[in-house]
Each structure stands twice: as structure tokens, then as C-alpha cells.
Coordinates of C-alpha atoms in Angstrom, one line a residue:
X11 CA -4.8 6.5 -26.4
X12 CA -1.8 8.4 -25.3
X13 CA -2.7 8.6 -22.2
X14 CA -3.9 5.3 -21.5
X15 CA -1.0 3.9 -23.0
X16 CA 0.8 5.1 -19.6
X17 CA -1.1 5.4 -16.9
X18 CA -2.3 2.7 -14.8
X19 CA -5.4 3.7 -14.0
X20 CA -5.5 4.3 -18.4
X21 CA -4.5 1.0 -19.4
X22 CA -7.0 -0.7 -17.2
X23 CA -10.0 1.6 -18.3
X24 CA -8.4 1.0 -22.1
X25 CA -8.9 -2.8 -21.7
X26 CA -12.6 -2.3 -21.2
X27 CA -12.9 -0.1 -24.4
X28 CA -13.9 -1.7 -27.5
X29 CA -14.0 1.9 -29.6
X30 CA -12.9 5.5 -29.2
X31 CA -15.3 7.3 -32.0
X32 CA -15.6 10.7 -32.9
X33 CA -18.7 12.3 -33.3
X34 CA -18.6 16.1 -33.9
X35 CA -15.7 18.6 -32.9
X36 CA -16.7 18.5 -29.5
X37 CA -17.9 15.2 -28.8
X38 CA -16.6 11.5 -28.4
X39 CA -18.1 8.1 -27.9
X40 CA -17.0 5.6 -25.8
X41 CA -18.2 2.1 -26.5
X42 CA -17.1 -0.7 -23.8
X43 CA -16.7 -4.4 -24.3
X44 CA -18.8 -5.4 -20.5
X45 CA -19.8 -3.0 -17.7
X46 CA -16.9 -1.0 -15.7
X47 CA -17.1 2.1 -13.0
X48 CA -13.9 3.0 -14.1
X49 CA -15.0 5.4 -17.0
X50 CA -15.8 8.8 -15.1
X51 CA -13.0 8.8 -12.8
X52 CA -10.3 7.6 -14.9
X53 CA -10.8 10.6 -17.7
X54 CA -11.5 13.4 -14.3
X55 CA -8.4 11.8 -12.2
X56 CA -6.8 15.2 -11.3
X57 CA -3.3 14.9 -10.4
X58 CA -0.8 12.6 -11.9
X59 CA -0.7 11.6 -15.7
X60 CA -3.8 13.8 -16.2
X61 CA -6.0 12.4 -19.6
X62 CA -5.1 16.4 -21.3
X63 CA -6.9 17.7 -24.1
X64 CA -4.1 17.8 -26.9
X65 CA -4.2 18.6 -30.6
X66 CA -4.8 15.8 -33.2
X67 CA -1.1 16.1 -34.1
X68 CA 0.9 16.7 -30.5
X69 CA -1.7 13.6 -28.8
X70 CA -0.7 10.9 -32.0
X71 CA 3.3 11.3 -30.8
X72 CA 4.2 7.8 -29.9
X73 CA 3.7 7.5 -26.1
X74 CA 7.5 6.9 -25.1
X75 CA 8.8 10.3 -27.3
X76 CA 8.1 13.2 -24.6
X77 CA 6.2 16.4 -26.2
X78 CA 8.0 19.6 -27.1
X79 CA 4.3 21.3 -28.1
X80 CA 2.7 21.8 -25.1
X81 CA -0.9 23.3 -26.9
X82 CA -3.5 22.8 -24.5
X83 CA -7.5 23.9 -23.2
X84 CA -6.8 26.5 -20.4
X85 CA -7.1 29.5 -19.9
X86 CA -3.6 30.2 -19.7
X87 CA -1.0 30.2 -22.8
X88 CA 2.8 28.4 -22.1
X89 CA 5.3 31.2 -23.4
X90 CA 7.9 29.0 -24.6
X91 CA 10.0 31.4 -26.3
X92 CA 10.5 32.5 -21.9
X93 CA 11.0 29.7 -20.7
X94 CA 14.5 28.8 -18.9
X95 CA 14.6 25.2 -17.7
X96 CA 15.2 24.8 -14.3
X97 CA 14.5 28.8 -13.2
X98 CA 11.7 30.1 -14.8
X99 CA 8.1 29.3 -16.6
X100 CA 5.7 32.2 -17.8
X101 CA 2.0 32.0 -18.6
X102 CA -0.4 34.5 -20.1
X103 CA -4.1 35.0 -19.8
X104 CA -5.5 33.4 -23.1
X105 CA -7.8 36.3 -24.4
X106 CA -10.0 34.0 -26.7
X107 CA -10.6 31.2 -23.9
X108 CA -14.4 30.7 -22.6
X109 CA -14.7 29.5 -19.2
X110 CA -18.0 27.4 -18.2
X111 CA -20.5 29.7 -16.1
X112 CA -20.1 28.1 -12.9
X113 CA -18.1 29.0 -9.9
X114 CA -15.1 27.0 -9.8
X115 CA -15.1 23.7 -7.8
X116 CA -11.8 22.1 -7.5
X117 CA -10.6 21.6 -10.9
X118 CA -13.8 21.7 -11.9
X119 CA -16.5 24.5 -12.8
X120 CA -15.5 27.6 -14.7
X121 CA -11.6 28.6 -15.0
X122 CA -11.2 32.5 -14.9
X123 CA -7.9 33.9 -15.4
X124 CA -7.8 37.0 -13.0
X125 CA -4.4 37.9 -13.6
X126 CA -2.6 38.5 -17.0
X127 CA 0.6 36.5 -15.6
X128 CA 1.9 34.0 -13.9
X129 CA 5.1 33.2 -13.6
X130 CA 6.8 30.4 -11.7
X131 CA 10.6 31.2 -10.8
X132 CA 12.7 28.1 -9.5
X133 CA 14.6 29.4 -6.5
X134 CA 16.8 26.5 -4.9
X135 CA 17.6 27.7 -1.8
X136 CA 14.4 27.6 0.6
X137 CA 14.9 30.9 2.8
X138 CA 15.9 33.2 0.0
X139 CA 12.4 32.1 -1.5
X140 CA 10.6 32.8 1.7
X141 CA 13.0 35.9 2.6
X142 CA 11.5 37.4 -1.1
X143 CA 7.8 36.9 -0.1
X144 CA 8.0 38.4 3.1
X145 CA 9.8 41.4 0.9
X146 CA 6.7 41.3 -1.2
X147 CA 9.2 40.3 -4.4
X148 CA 7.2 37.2 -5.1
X149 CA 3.5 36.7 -4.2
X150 CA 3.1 33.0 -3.7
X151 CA 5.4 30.4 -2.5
X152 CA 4.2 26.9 -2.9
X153 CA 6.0 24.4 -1.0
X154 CA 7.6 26.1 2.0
X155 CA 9.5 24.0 4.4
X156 CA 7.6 23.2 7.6
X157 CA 10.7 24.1 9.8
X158 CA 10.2 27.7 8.1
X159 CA 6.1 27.8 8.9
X160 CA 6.8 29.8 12.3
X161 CA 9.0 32.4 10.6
X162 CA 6.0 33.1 8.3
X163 CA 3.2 32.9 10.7
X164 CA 4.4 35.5 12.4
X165 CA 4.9 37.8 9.5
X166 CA 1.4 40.1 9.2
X167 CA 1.7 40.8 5.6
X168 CA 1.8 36.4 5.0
X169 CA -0.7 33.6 5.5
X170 CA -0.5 30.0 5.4
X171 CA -3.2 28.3 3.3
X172 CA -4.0 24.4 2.8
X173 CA -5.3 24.0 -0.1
X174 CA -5.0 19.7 -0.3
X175 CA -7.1 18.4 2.3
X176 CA -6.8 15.0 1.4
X177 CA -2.7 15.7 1.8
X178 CA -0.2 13.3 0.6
X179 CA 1.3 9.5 1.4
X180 CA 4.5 8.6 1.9
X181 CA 6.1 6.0 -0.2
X182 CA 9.0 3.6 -0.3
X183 CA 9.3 1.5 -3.7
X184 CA 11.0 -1.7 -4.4
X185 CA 12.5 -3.0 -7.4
X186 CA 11.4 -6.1 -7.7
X187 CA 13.6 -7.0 -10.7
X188 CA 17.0 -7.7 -8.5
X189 CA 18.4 -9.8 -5.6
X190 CA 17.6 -9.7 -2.7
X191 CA 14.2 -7.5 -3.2
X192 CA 12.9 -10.4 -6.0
X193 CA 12.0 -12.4 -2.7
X194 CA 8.7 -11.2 -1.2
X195 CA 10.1 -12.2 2.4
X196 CA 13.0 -9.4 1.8
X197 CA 10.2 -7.3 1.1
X198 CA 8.0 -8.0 4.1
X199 CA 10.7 -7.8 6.0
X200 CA 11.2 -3.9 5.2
X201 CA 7.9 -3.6 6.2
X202 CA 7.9 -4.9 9.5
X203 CA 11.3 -3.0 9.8
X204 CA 9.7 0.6 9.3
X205 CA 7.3 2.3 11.4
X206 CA 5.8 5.6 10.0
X207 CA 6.1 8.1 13.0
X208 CA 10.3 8.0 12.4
X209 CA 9.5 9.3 8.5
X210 CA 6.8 11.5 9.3
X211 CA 8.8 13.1 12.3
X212 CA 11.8 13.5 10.4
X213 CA 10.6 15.6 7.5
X214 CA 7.4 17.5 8.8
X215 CA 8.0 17.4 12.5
X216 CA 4.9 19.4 13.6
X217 CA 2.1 17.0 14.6
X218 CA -0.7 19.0 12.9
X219 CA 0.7 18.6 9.9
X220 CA 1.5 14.8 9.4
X221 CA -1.0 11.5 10.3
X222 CA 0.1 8.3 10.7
X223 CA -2.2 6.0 9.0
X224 CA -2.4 2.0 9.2
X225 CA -3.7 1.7 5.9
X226 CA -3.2 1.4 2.2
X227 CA -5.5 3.6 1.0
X228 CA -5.7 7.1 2.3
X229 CA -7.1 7.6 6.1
X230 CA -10.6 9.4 5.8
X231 CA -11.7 7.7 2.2
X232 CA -14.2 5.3 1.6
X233 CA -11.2 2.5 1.2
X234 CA -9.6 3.1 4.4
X235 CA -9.1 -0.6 6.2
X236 CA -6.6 -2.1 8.5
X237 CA -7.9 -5.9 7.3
X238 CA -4.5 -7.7 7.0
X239 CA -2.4 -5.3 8.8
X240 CA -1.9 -6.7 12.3
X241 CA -1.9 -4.2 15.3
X242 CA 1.6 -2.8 15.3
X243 CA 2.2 -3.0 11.4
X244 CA 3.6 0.0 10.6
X245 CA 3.0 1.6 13.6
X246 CA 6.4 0.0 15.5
X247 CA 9.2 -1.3 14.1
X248 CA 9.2 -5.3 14.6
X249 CA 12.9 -6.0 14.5
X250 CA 12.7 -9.2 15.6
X251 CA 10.0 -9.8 13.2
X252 CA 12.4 -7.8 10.3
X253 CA 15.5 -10.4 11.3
X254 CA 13.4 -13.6 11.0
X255 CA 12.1 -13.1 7.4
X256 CA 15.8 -12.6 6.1
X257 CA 16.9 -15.5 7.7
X258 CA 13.9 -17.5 6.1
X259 CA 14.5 -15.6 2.7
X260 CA 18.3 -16.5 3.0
X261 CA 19.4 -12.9 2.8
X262 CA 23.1 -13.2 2.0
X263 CA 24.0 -9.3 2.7
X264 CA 24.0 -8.0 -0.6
X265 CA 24.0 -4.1 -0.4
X266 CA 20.4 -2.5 -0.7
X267 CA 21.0 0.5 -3.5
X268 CA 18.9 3.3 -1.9
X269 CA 18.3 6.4 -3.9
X270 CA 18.5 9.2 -1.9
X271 CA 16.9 12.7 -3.4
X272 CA 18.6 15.7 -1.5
X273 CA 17.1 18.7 -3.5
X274 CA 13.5 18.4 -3.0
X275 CA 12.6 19.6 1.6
X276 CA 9.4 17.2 1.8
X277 CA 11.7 14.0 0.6
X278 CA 15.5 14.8 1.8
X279 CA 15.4 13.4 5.2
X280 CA 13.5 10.0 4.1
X281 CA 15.8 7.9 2.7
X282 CA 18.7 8.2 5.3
X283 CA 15.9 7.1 7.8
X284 CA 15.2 4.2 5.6
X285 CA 19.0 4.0 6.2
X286 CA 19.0 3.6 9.8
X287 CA 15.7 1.3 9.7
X288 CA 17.0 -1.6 7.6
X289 CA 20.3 -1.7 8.7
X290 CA 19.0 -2.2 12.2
X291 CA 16.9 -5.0 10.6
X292 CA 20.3 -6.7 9.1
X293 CA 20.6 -5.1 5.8
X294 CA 23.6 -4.3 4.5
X295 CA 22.8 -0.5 3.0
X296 CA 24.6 1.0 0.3
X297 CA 22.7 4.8 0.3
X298 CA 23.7 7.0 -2.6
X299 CA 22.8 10.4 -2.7
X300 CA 21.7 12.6 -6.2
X301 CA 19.0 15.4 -7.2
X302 CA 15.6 14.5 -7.7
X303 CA 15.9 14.8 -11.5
X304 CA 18.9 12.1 -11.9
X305 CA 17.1 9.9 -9.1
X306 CA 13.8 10.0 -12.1
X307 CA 16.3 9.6 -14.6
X308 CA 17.7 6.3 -13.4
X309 CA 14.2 4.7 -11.4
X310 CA 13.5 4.1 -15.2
X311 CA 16.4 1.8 -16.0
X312 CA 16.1 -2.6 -15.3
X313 CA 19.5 -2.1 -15.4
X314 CA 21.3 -4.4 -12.2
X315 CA 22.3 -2.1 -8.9
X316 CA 25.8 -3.0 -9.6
X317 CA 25.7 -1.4 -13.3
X318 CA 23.6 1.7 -12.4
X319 CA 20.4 0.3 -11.5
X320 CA 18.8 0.6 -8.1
X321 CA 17.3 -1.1 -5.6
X322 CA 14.6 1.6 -3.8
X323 CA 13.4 5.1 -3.2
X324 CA 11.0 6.9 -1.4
X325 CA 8.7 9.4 -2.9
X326 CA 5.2 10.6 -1.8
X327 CA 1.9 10.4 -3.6
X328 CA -0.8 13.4 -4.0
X329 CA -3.3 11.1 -2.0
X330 CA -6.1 12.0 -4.6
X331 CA -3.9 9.8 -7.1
X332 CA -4.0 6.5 -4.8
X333 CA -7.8 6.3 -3.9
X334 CA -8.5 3.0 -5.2
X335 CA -6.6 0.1 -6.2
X336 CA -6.5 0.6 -10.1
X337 CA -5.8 4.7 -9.8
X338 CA -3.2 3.3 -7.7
X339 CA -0.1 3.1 -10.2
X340 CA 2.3 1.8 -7.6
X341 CA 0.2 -1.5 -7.3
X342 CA -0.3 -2.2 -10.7
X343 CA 1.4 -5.9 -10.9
X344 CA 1.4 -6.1 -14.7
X345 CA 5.3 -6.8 -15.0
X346 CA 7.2 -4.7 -17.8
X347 CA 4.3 -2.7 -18.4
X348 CA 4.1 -1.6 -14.2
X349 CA 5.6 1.3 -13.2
X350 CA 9.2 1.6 -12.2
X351 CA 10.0 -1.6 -9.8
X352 CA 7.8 -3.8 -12.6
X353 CA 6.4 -6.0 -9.9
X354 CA 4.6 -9.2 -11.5
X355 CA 2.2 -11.0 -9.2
X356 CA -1.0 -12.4 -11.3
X357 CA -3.3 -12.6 -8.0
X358 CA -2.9 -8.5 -7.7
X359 CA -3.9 -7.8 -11.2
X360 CA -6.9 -10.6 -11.0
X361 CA -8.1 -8.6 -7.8
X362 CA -7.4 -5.0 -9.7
X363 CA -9.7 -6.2 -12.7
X364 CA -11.9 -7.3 -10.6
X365 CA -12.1 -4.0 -8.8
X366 CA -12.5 -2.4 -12.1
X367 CA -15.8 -4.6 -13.3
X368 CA -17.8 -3.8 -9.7
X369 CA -20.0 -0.9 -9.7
X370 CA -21.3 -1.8 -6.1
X371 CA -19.3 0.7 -3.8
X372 CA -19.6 -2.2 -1.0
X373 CA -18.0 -4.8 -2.7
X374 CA -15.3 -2.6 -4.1
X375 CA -14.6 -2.1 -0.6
X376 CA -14.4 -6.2 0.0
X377 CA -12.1 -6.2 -3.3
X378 CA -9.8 -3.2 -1.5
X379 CA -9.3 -5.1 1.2
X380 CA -8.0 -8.2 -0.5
X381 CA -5.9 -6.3 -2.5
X382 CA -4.2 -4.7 0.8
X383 CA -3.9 -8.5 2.4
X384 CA -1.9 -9.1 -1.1
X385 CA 0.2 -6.2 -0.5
X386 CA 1.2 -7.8 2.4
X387 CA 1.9 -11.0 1.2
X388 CA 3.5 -9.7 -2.2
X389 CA 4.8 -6.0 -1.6
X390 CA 4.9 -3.6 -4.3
X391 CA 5.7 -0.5 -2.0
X392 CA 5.1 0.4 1.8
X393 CA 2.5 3.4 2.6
X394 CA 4.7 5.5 5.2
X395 CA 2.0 8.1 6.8
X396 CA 0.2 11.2 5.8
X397 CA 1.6 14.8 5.6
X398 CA 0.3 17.5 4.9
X399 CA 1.1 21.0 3.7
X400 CA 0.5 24.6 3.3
X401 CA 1.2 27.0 0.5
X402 CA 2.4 30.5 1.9
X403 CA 0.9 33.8 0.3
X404 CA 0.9 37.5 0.2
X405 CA -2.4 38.4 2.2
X406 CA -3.6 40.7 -0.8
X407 CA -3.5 37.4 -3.0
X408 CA -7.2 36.0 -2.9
X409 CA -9.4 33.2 -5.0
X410 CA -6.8 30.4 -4.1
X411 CA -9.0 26.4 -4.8
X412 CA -9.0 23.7 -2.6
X413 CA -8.0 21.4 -5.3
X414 CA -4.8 17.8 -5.0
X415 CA -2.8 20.2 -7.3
X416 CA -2.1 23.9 -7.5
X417 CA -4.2 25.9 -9.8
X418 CA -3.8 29.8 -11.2
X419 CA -7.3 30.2 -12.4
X420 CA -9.8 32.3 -10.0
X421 CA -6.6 34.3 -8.1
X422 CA -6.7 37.7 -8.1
X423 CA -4.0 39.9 -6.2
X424 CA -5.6 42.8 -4.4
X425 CA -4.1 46.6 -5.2

């Protein structure tokens, strides 16, 4: 209930339940009101607001009070008493913990701890992290910029290692709360401002590691479509295009509050291309830089632009988190109880719910389409291209998983 309370893809598969019931230690029931597909992939979604196993006490905390217990089912124990926000995190093996007998499988199967440690150190500056693995201080760095990926593939004693095939989607997010971005013509005119190649080339550069992908729903999945997106959408900026929906929409110049995060390689150089994009549409741009922590911070607040509020960021998605249109939290429609931006469009929500009820893999496909012809006519966010990345390791560190998200379980590091 905690969970469903504030996820998307939760509080859709929560409106189909008509009775969580316990039924031994180790088993619940599930009864529905009608017929949904949503059940199994809503409680294994892997990546973002993740349905955790929590004690009785820690999962009945009101859903808006964040947890200071974090008690959980691994195979690794949180040592809080080590932990110093913002540089380090420790975990030990948990000694009692059974894994499941088969191999491991994503974040499925069985979860050995080979290693009696893990711990994650924060180290700001990007070469002094990657300078320390190539010393063999550290073991395992997991984000490395891709401007440094030639400086470790020629180090013998490092390898590169893509663990995320599906990779990740680039993101820019409205708030549809505030003038001018209420308007959905202000918002399809950012679309038709952007093209994906000027994001994708500013942050990852290298061609093998970033895709440009005319759809909604990630390139290579079942939901992939370009119905409603016309040839160039996305592809090339239509300027022209841009300046004729503001001058429909009345656009009267008010300053677009862009959030720029500057701490965090794979999002830095986004938002000052967003910069460059709409102003050459005809916005007027008012780009104001922070840390990604303050940016989360203040995405939360309805607050107007002019007293604190905001009127967009870019983030990226993990892609396995935007599959379909209901695990899809950025197009949940559902007003104050969307996610940050709160967009409210009835039509999106009908086609969501519908989405939910169909079992029929080819007409969920018929239903994914409509809902990315809605996105065009009412935008709740603008996919910006695929990237991908690699995590860089010590070669004696084995057992890594191909999984959307890092996991510890099933390493070992070779003496």
C-alpha cells in the first residue's frame, strides 16, 4: 500500500485491487475487482520505486514521511551506524540470509553475497575516481564519464562492462501548472524545437554509445512505434514549425525557468542545450544552475517560477522503468496525484486504464500508440534519445549481472 500509494505504475494496479489478504508468513492474496495484466509486472518492476519487502512497522509509515529504518530481504545488511551522507555507504554479507537455488538472472534467481563488503564511497570529482581504480584503490567505478572511456580502455589492469542493455532515455519535463507551459501549443512547440542528436552528442559524444530513437517507448521493445510522430519529429529541429505554435498560443515572452543540474556527468550538458534550442525557437530563457539534490528538492514544489517554482528539467529514465504506458510515471495525467509537472489530461488516463484492462499484447500495442499520438497533442515530457553506458572494473572483479540497475550479489574479486 505504501508503494502503490506512489508509484504510477502502483496506483493504477491499486485501483484494480479489491483486497490485499494475508495468508501465512510467507504468502499474500491478491483479489481484483475485473481482469488486469498489470499484476506481475507491477510487483517485479526493477528499477524506480521498487514494491520492497519491508517490516510490518517501517512499510505502515504514512507514504509522504521518508524511512529512517531501512530493514530489508537481501543478502546484504545497511550499516547505518557507517554511514556518512554524501561520501560513504557500507554493506555486509548477511550471514543468516538464504538465497533461492538458481543461478541468478537479472534481479532474479538466487542472490549470493561473494564478498563480505561493499562499500560505496562518493568521490565528486570524476578523474580522481577513475585515477583510484587504475591505482587499484577502488575496484569498481560505476558511472564513468564517456570522455574518460579511452583513458581506461587503454589501461590492461581495467575493463569496460555494459551491464544495461536496454540503456536509458533522455527526458525533458514540463510543468504544466504555470504560464506559458499550461498551453499545450507551448508545449508542442518545444517539441518541434528539439532534435535528439544535439542532446545525445553533447553528453555522450561517442556514437556507440547513444541511439536516437523516434519513439516514445524505448527502440527495440515490443511498444516501439513512430504512429503520430511525422518524419522529422524529433529527428531535426523545425524552427519554423517551433515559431508558429507560439504565435498561435500567444506566447507573450515570459522567461522559461530551466533547472539546470551541474553535479551529475550524464545530465550537465543538457539543459544549457535546451538553452540554445528554445531560445532559437523565441523563448525567452531564464536557465538557473544548482546540484542535482536542490534541483529534486524544488521539482516537488507547485510553487509559481517567480516564487521558487520552476518551469522544466531534463533527467533520463532507466529505459526498463518506461516500457509501457502505465510503468511510465512521467505520462501519468492524473493531476495532483502525477508526478512532478501534475499534468491533467482525462483522454491520457482513459487510454492508460485502458492499457491496464487488455491482456492481448496486440492491442496493448494499438492502445500504445494512441497514447503516443496524445503525447503529441497534450505533452507531458519529450523523449530525447537513448544512451547508453558502461561501468568500469578492476579485471580480477568477476560475477557482474546484466540487470537496469547495479547489483552486488554474485561478484567475487579474484586474489
Amino acid at each position: 500500500k505504501r508503494w502503490a500509494a506512489k508509484d504510477s505504475m502502483g496506483q493504477k494496479m491499486i485501483s484494480f485491487v479489491q483486497d490485499l489478504q494475508v495468508v501465512g508468513p510467507k504468502t499474500f492474496k491478491i483479489v481484483l475487482k475485473e481482469p488486469t495484466g498489470l499484476v506481475l509486472s507491477a510487483l517485479g518492476k526493477p528499477s524506480s520505486n521498487v514494491p520492497f519487502m519491508m517490516p510490518k512497522r517501517v512499510a505502515e509509515i504514512d507514504p509522504s514521511t521518508q524511512i529512517s529504518d531501512f530493514t530489508g530481504s537481501g543478502p546484504f545488511v545497511f550499516r547505518k551506524e557507517e554511514w556518512k551522507p554524501g561520501d560513504k555507504a557500507v554493506y555486509v554479507k548477511f550471514p543468516q540470509y538464504k538465497p533461492r537455488s538458481e543461478a541468478p538472472s537479472g534481479l532474479a534467481g538466487g542472490k549470493v553475497a561473494r564478498v563480505d563488503r561493499v562499500e560505496w564511497r562518493a568521490i565528486p570529482d570524476h578523474q580522481t575516481a577513475i585515477n583510484a581504480l587504475l591505482a587499484g584503490e577502488i575496484d569498481f567505478v560505476e558511472a564513468p564519464p564517456h570522455d574518460l572511456y579511452p583513458v581506461l580502455k587503454a589501461d590492461s589492469n581495467v575493463r569496460l562492462v555494459t551491464l544495461n542493455p536496454l540503456g536509458n532515455q533522455y527526458t525533458f519535463r514540463y510543468n504544466t501548472l504555470h504560464k506559458p507551459f499550461d498551453n499545450p501549443k507551448v508545449r508542442q512547440a518545444v517539441m518541434w524545437a528539439f532534435n535528439q542528436e544535439d542532446f545525445l552528442k553533447a553528453v555522450i559524444g561517442d556514437r556507440q554509445y547513444y541511439k536516437v530513437c523516434q519513439s516514445l517507448f524505448p527502440c527495440g521493445t515490443p511498444l516501439e512505434s513512430r504512429k503520430g510522430f511525422d518524419a522529422g519529429f524529433l529527428v531535426e529541429s523545425n524552427v519554423a514549425k517551433a515559431r508558429a505554435l507560439l504565435q498561435e498560443a500567444g506566447y507573450d515572452g515570459t522567461p522559461i525557468v530551466l533547472m539546470h543540474s551541474t553535479d551529475l556527468a550524464v545530465l550537465t550538458n543538457l539543459a544549457p542545450v535546451a538553452k540554445s534550442l528554445l531560445e532559437r525557437a523565441g523563448f525567452k530563457v531564464d536557465m538557473q544552475s544548482m546540484d542535482w539534490q536542490t534541483l529534486v528538492s524544488r521539482r516537488a514544489k507547485k510553487d509559481s517560477p517567480a516564487a521558487g517554482g520552476w518551469h522544466a528539467f531534463l533527467t533520463s529514465w532507466v529505459s526498463a522503468d518506461i516500457l509501457n504506458p502505465v510503468m511510465a510515471g512521467f505520462l501519468n495525467s492524473a493531476c495532483d496525484r502525477a508526478m512532478f509537472g501534475w499534468p491533467c489530461d482525462q483522454e491520457m488516463e482513459t487510454l492508460r486504464d485502458q492499457f491496464a484492462r487488455e491482456t492481448d499484447p496486440a492491442k496493448q500495442k494499438t492502445i500504445a500508440e494512441a497514447v503516443q499520438v496524445r503525447l503529441v497533442q497534450y505533452p507531458t515530457h519529450i523523449p530525447l534519445g537513448h544512451w547508453y553506458s558502461a561501468v568500469a572494473v578492476r579485471k580480477n572483479v568477476t560475477g557482474m549481472i546484466e540487470a537496469p540497475v547495479t547489483a552486488f550479489w554474485n561478484i567475487e574479486i579474484k586474489k
